[in-house]
mmCIF file of C-alpha atoms and ligand atoms in Angstrom:
data_model
loop_
_atom_site.group_PDB
_atom_site.id
_atom_site.type_symbol
_atom_site.label_atom_id
_atom_site.label_comp_id
_atom_site.label_asym_id
_atom_site.label_seq_id
_atom_site.Cartn_x
_atom_site.Cartn_y
_atom_site.Cartn_z
ATOM 1 C CA MET A 1 0.000 0.000 0.000
ATOM 2 C CA THR A 2 1.171 3.529 -0.694
ATOM 3 C CA ALA A 3 -0.395 6.404 1.194
ATOM 4 C CA THR A 4 0.012 10.093 0.463
ATOM 5 C CA MET A 5 -1.480 12.850 2.602
ATOM 6 C CA TYR A 6 -2.412 16.207 1.161
ATOM 7 C CA ASP A 7 -0.977 18.542 3.765
ATOM 8 C CA LEU A 8 -1.515 22.247 4.360
ATOM 9 C CA ALA A 9 1.749 24.087 3.712
ATOM 10 C CA GLY A 10 3.003 27.575 4.454
ATOM 11 C CA ILE A 11 6.298 29.245 3.681
ATOM 12 C CA ASP A 12 9.686 27.634 4.383
ATOM 13 C CA GLY A 13 8.284 24.116 4.509
ATOM 14 C CA ARG A 14 5.946 24.836 7.376
ATOM 15 C CA ARG A 15 3.181 22.215 7.805
ATOM 16 C CA PHE A 16 0.741 23.754 10.201
ATOM 17 C CA SER A 17 -2.647 22.062 9.986
ATOM 18 C CA PRO A 18 -3.616 20.657 13.421
ATOM 19 C CA PHE A 19 -5.829 18.069 11.717
ATOM 20 C CA CYS A 20 -3.044 16.924 9.386
ATOM 21 C CA TRP A 21 -0.767 16.469 12.390
ATOM 22 C CA ARG A 22 -3.301 14.123 13.976
ATOM 23 C CA THR A 23 -3.196 12.000 10.843
ATOM 24 C CA ARG A 24 0.551 12.122 10.453
ATOM 25 C CA MET A 25 1.090 10.978 14.037
ATOM 26 C CA ALA A 26 -1.608 8.311 13.643
ATOM 27 C CA PHE A 27 0.145 6.751 10.634
ATOM 28 C CA ALA A 28 3.442 6.731 12.558
ATOM 29 C CA HIS A 29 1.680 5.120 15.557
ATOM 30 C CA LYS A 30 0.491 2.349 13.248
ATOM 31 C CA GLY A 31 3.883 2.001 11.595
ATOM 32 C CA VAL A 32 2.355 2.691 8.177
ATOM 33 C CA PRO A 33 4.565 4.764 5.838
ATOM 34 C CA LEU A 34 3.054 8.068 4.732
ATOM 35 C CA GLU A 35 4.235 10.513 2.104
ATOM 36 C CA THR A 36 2.973 14.085 2.202
ATOM 37 C CA ARG A 37 2.100 16.438 -0.619
ATOM 38 C CA PRO A 38 2.055 20.160 0.222
ATOM 39 C CA MET A 39 -1.089 22.155 -0.542
ATOM 40 C CA THR A 40 -1.747 25.858 -0.168
ATOM 41 C CA PHE A 41 -5.181 27.256 0.765
ATOM 42 C CA THR A 42 -5.468 28.474 -2.831
ATOM 43 C CA GLU A 43 -4.882 24.982 -4.209
ATOM 44 C CA ILE A 44 -7.367 23.420 -1.772
ATOM 45 C CA ASN A 45 -10.001 25.947 -2.817
ATOM 46 C CA ALA A 46 -9.270 25.306 -6.517
ATOM 47 C CA ASN A 47 -10.089 21.606 -5.929
ATOM 48 C CA ALA A 48 -6.507 20.577 -6.691
ATOM 49 C CA ILE A 49 -6.967 17.474 -4.497
ATOM 50 C CA ASP A 50 -10.066 16.225 -6.283
ATOM 51 C CA PRO A 51 -11.477 18.118 -9.281
ATOM 52 C CA SER A 52 -14.937 16.602 -8.688
ATOM 53 C CA GLU A 53 -15.468 18.003 -5.178
ATOM 54 C CA ARG A 54 -13.974 20.329 -2.582
ATOM 55 C CA ARG A 55 -12.027 18.375 -0.015
ATOM 56 C CA THR A 56 -10.368 19.590 3.156
ATOM 57 C CA VAL A 57 -7.005 18.439 4.452
ATOM 58 C CA PRO A 58 -6.097 15.942 5.622
ATOM 59 C CA THR A 59 -7.169 13.906 2.612
ATOM 60 C CA VAL A 60 -5.226 10.688 2.155
ATOM 61 C CA ASP A 61 -4.725 8.978 -1.201
ATOM 62 C CA ILE A 62 -4.464 5.241 -0.585
ATOM 63 C CA ASP A 63 -3.684 3.343 -3.766
ATOM 64 C CA GLY A 64 -5.822 5.820 -5.719
ATOM 65 C CA THR A 65 -8.745 6.030 -3.259
ATOM 66 C CA LEU A 66 -9.239 9.345 -1.466
ATOM 67 C CA VAL A 67 -10.240 9.398 2.207
ATOM 68 C CA THR A 68 -11.040 12.786 3.762
ATOM 69 C CA ASP A 69 -11.377 13.845 7.413
ATOM 70 C CA SER A 70 -8.885 13.090 10.179
ATOM 71 C CA TRP A 71 -11.349 11.080 12.292
ATOM 72 C CA THR A 72 -12.465 8.939 9.341
ATOM 73 C CA ILE A 73 -8.822 8.277 8.483
ATOM 74 C CA ALA A 74 -7.999 7.229 12.071
ATOM 75 C CA GLU A 75 -10.978 4.856 12.141
ATOM 76 C CA MET A 76 -9.837 3.398 8.825
ATOM 77 C CA LEU A 77 -6.311 2.837 10.189
ATOM 78 C CA ASP A 78 -7.549 0.932 13.256
ATOM 79 C CA ARG A 79 -9.891 -1.136 11.061
ATOM 80 C CA GLU A 80 -7.324 -1.956 8.363
ATOM 81 C CA TYR A 81 -4.374 -2.536 10.706
ATOM 82 C CA PRO A 82 -5.827 -4.430 13.681
ATOM 83 C CA ASP A 83 -2.469 -6.034 14.545
ATOM 84 C CA ALA A 84 -0.633 -2.712 14.898
ATOM 85 C CA PRO A 85 -0.978 -0.773 18.192
ATOM 86 C CA SER A 86 -4.545 0.502 18.554
ATOM 87 C CA LEU A 87 -5.231 4.214 18.108
ATOM 88 C CA PHE A 88 -8.446 4.283 20.099
ATOM 89 C CA GLY A 89 -8.068 1.372 22.531
ATOM 90 C CA GLY A 90 -11.428 -0.184 21.732
ATOM 91 C CA GLU A 91 -14.960 0.728 20.743
ATOM 92 C CA HIS A 92 -15.979 2.439 23.989
ATOM 93 C CA ALA A 93 -12.699 4.305 24.220
ATOM 94 C CA MET A 94 -13.301 5.478 20.655
ATOM 95 C CA GLN A 95 -16.591 7.035 21.709
ATOM 96 C CA LEU A 96 -14.902 8.745 24.677
ATOM 97 C CA THR A 97 -12.214 10.068 22.344
ATOM 98 C CA ARG A 98 -14.998 12.042 20.656
ATOM 99 C CA THR A 99 -15.162 14.143 23.833
ATOM 100 C CA ILE A 100 -11.460 14.922 23.616
ATOM 101 C CA GLU A 101 -11.930 15.838 19.958
ATOM 102 C CA ALA A 102 -14.870 18.143 20.707
ATOM 103 C CA TRP A 103 -12.940 19.902 23.511
ATOM 104 C CA THR A 104 -9.889 20.268 21.277
ATOM 105 C CA ASN A 105 -11.793 21.587 18.267
ATOM 106 C CA SER A 106 -13.689 24.127 20.350
ATOM 107 C CA VAL A 107 -11.790 25.177 23.501
ATOM 108 C CA LEU A 108 -8.164 24.390 22.634
ATOM 109 C CA HIS A 109 -8.211 25.428 18.989
ATOM 110 C CA GLY A 110 -10.116 28.590 19.838
ATOM 111 C CA ALA A 111 -7.598 29.488 22.541
ATOM 112 C CA VAL A 112 -4.609 28.763 20.292
ATOM 113 C CA ALA A 113 -6.083 30.625 17.322
ATOM 114 C CA SER A 114 -6.715 33.724 19.391
ATOM 115 C CA ARG A 115 -2.984 33.823 20.191
ATOM 116 C CA VAL A 116 -1.374 32.936 16.843
ATOM 117 C CA LEU A 117 -3.862 33.915 14.124
ATOM 118 C CA LEU A 118 -1.772 36.791 12.812
ATOM 119 C CA ASP A 119 1.350 34.606 13.001
ATOM 120 C CA ILE A 120 -0.355 32.087 10.704
ATOM 121 C CA TYR A 121 -1.034 34.890 8.219
ATOM 122 C CA ASN A 122 2.661 35.855 8.334
ATOM 123 C CA ASN A 123 3.709 32.283 7.551
ATOM 124 C CA ILE A 124 1.560 31.522 4.515
ATOM 125 C CA GLU A 125 2.275 32.131 0.838
ATOM 126 C CA GLU A 126 1.429 35.557 -0.628
ATOM 127 C CA GLN A 127 -1.239 34.002 -2.848
ATOM 128 C CA ASP A 128 -3.091 32.710 0.250
ATOM 129 C CA LYS A 129 -3.094 35.900 2.284
ATOM 130 C CA ALA A 130 -6.213 37.628 0.942
ATOM 131 C CA TYR A 131 -8.323 34.458 1.309
ATOM 132 C CA PHE A 132 -7.018 33.757 4.797
ATOM 133 C CA ARG A 133 -7.591 37.300 6.039
ATOM 134 C CA GLU A 134 -11.071 37.581 4.602
ATOM 135 C CA SER A 135 -12.303 34.133 5.705
ATOM 136 C CA ARG A 136 -10.841 34.306 9.213
ATOM 137 C CA GLU A 137 -11.881 37.895 9.888
ATOM 138 C CA LYS A 138 -15.406 36.937 8.901
ATOM 139 C CA ARG A 139 -15.274 33.900 11.225
ATOM 140 C CA PHE A 140 -13.915 35.856 14.209
ATOM 141 C CA GLY A 141 -15.778 39.106 13.512
ATOM 142 C CA ARG A 142 -12.547 41.088 14.064
ATOM 143 C CA THR A 143 -9.302 41.777 12.241
ATOM 144 C CA LEU A 144 -6.447 39.282 12.578
ATOM 145 C CA GLU A 145 -4.543 41.943 14.506
ATOM 146 C CA GLU A 146 -7.431 42.449 16.933
ATOM 147 C CA VAL A 147 -7.839 38.716 17.522
ATOM 148 C CA GLN A 148 -4.197 38.254 18.486
ATOM 149 C CA ALA A 149 -3.856 41.537 20.434
ATOM 150 C CA GLY A 150 -3.173 41.351 24.173
ATOM 151 C CA ARG A 151 -2.033 37.730 24.117
ATOM 152 C CA ASP A 152 0.752 38.433 26.622
ATOM 153 C CA GLU A 153 -1.884 39.430 29.164
ATOM 154 C CA ARG A 154 -4.026 36.360 28.497
ATOM 155 C CA GLY A 155 -1.625 33.701 29.842
ATOM 156 C CA LYS A 156 -3.692 32.864 32.916
ATOM 157 C CA GLU A 157 -6.775 32.270 30.787
ATOM 158 C CA PHE A 158 -4.866 29.839 28.559
ATOM 159 C CA TYR A 159 -3.462 28.054 31.619
ATOM 160 C CA GLN A 160 -6.995 27.611 32.956
ATOM 161 C CA ASN A 161 -8.260 26.331 29.597
ATOM 162 C CA LEU A 162 -5.842 23.421 29.970
ATOM 163 C CA THR A 163 -6.897 22.359 33.478
ATOM 164 C CA PRO A 164 -8.786 19.208 32.331
ATOM 165 C CA ILE A 165 -5.746 17.708 30.611
ATOM 166 C CA ARG A 166 -3.224 19.056 33.158
ATOM 167 C CA LEU A 167 -4.943 17.148 35.980
ATOM 168 C CA VAL A 168 -4.570 13.921 33.982
ATOM 169 C CA LEU A 169 -1.020 14.612 32.781
ATOM 170 C CA ARG A 170 0.180 15.155 36.347
ATOM 171 C CA GLU A 171 -0.713 11.515 36.966
ATOM 172 C CA THR A 172 0.143 9.745 33.697
ATOM 173 C CA PRO A 173 2.699 10.406 30.942
ATOM 174 C CA PHE A 174 0.051 10.439 28.205
ATOM 175 C CA LEU A 175 -3.706 10.968 27.974
ATOM 176 C CA GLY A 176 -3.788 7.327 26.857
ATOM 177 C CA GLY A 177 -1.925 6.240 30.007
ATOM 178 C CA GLU A 178 1.613 4.875 29.848
ATOM 179 C CA THR A 179 1.638 5.113 26.052
ATOM 180 C CA PRO A 180 -0.045 7.574 23.666
ATOM 181 C CA LEU A 181 -3.383 7.050 21.972
ATOM 182 C CA TYR A 182 -5.195 8.981 19.272
ATOM 183 C CA ALA A 183 -6.544 11.298 22.006
ATOM 184 C CA ASP A 184 -2.950 12.470 22.543
ATOM 185 C CA TYR A 185 -2.481 13.122 18.828
ATOM 186 C CA ILE A 186 -5.722 15.089 18.670
ATOM 187 C CA VAL A 187 -4.636 17.459 21.421
ATOM 188 C CA PHE A 188 -1.029 17.571 20.283
ATOM 189 C CA GLY A 189 -2.120 18.776 16.830
ATOM 190 C CA GLY A 190 -3.182 22.047 18.450
ATOM 191 C CA PHE A 191 0.246 22.603 19.957
ATOM 192 C CA GLN A 192 2.103 21.527 16.824
ATOM 193 C CA TRP A 193 -0.038 24.007 14.871
ATOM 194 C CA ALA A 194 1.125 26.795 17.186
ATOM 195 C CA ARG A 195 4.819 25.879 17.153
ATOM 196 C CA SER A 196 4.770 25.597 13.343
ATOM 197 C CA VAL A 197 3.813 29.229 12.868
ATOM 198 C CA SER A 198 4.735 31.101 16.039
ATOM 199 C CA ASP A 199 7.455 31.597 18.626
ATOM 200 C CA PHE A 200 4.838 32.776 21.139
ATOM 201 C CA LYS A 201 5.309 30.930 24.435
ATOM 202 C CA LEU A 202 2.027 29.205 25.277
ATOM 203 C CA LEU A 203 3.214 27.066 28.198
ATOM 204 C CA ASP A 204 5.417 27.614 31.237
ATOM 205 C CA ASP A 205 8.422 25.305 31.351
ATOM 206 C CA ASP A 206 7.300 23.655 34.584
ATOM 207 C CA ASP A 207 3.752 22.931 33.376
ATOM 208 C CA ALA A 208 2.865 19.212 33.166
ATOM 209 C CA VAL A 209 1.316 20.012 29.774
ATOM 210 C CA ALA A 210 4.696 21.336 28.548
ATOM 211 C CA HIS A 211 6.423 18.130 29.685
ATOM 212 C CA TRP A 212 3.798 16.077 27.846
ATOM 213 C CA ARG A 213 4.221 18.223 24.728
ATOM 214 C CA ASP A 214 7.973 17.535 24.834
ATOM 215 C CA ARG A 215 7.264 13.800 25.071
ATOM 216 C CA MET A 216 4.918 14.077 22.092
ATOM 217 C CA VAL A 217 7.557 15.903 20.048
ATOM 218 C CA SER A 218 10.028 13.071 20.750
ATOM 219 C CA LEU A 219 7.667 10.313 19.624
ATOM 220 C CA HIS A 220 8.208 8.383 16.425
ATOM 221 C CA ASP A 221 11.842 9.468 16.032
ATOM 222 C CA GLY A 222 10.983 13.118 16.532
ATOM 223 C CA LEU A 223 8.469 13.252 13.687
ATOM 224 C CA ALA A 224 7.120 16.604 14.902
ATOM 225 C CA ASN A 225 10.602 18.078 14.570
ATOM 226 C CA SER A 226 11.136 16.752 11.047
ATOM 227 C CA VAL A 227 9.593 19.939 9.650
ATOM 228 C CA THR A 228 10.285 23.643 10.143
ATOM 229 C CA VAL A 229 9.073 24.798 13.556
ATOM 230 C CA TYR A 230 9.739 27.790 15.784
ATOM 231 C CA ALA A 231 10.234 26.106 19.149
HETATM 232 N N1 GSH B 301 -13.106 17.865 10.278
HETATM 233 C C1 GSH B 301 -11.961 17.978 9.428
HETATM 234 C C2 GSH B 301 -11.436 19.410 9.460
HETATM 235 C C3 GSH B 301 -10.342 19.626 8.448
HETATM 236 C C4 GSH B 301 -10.039 21.089 8.204
HETATM 237 O O1 GSH B 301 -10.789 21.994 8.614
HETATM 238 N N2 GSH B 301 -8.931 21.327 7.488
HETATM 239 C C5 GSH B 301 -8.532 22.679 7.155
HETATM 240 C C6 GSH B 301 -7.034 22.888 7.354
HETATM 241 S S1 GSH B 301 -6.580 22.891 9.044
HETATM 242 C C7 GSH B 301 -8.813 22.961 5.702
HETATM 243 O O2 GSH B 301 -8.741 22.086 4.851
HETATM 244 N N3 GSH B 301 -9.108 24.228 5.423
HETATM 245 C C8 GSH B 301 -9.324 24.719 4.110
HETATM 246 C C9 GSH B 301 -9.701 26.183 4.178
HETATM 247 O O3 GSH B 301 -9.694 26.761 5.249
HETATM 248 O O4 GSH B 301 -9.953 26.711 3.118
HETATM 249 C C10 GSH B 301 -10.886 16.967 9.858
HETATM 250 O O5 GSH B 301 -10.887 16.578 11.041
HETATM 251 O O6 GSH B 301 -10.068 16.540 9.022
#
């Protein structure tokens, strides 16, 4: 089998999609080789992945068949590779992982975006800038500059946002326990997104979440450091 992931790309080889990072880590967890193909926002919107319909990234091309959506791809990996380490840890754990995903997509991603949105803009290709500014300013109802403003004064708020995972990570090395599960990759995608586009310090060095993030960066031969990152 050959698998290629369409991956959101910025300048200087930056790969900053939090959803694509979930998928990339999931393939590594399963020990399944994965190539990546860079895509700009402009290419995604021009249906460069699939001329017949608009697809988001990650989309994975497996022997000519396209599979879109990070969750669907993770489910497919656990189904097709039952002998490799499980991503979800069973059917019931899979359902519980939905809660982690919902928290990440809403609380964590919102908190990260409000601190690095302008940094993303500064790390994407010129051709993508007008689309990114217009679509994100519409979504947030403010300019990119306004969204990111005052982030230095909002550290306590970010710290508090992370309380649910901090309480767990003080007790166990990973959200999955002694070893990582897909839940870890879901949350980690948010932090990898930030470090791909920004040198803004989100976590204190002595925070259990920072120690976990370091462990995540080291996984799979340092996969998360195999691309251009800030920190
Ligand atoms: N639910 C999807 C979300 C994927 C998604 O939103 N991808 C973004 C990149 S991070 C995208 O393709 N955006 C295209 C755009 O903003 O035009 C998943 O989990 O894969």
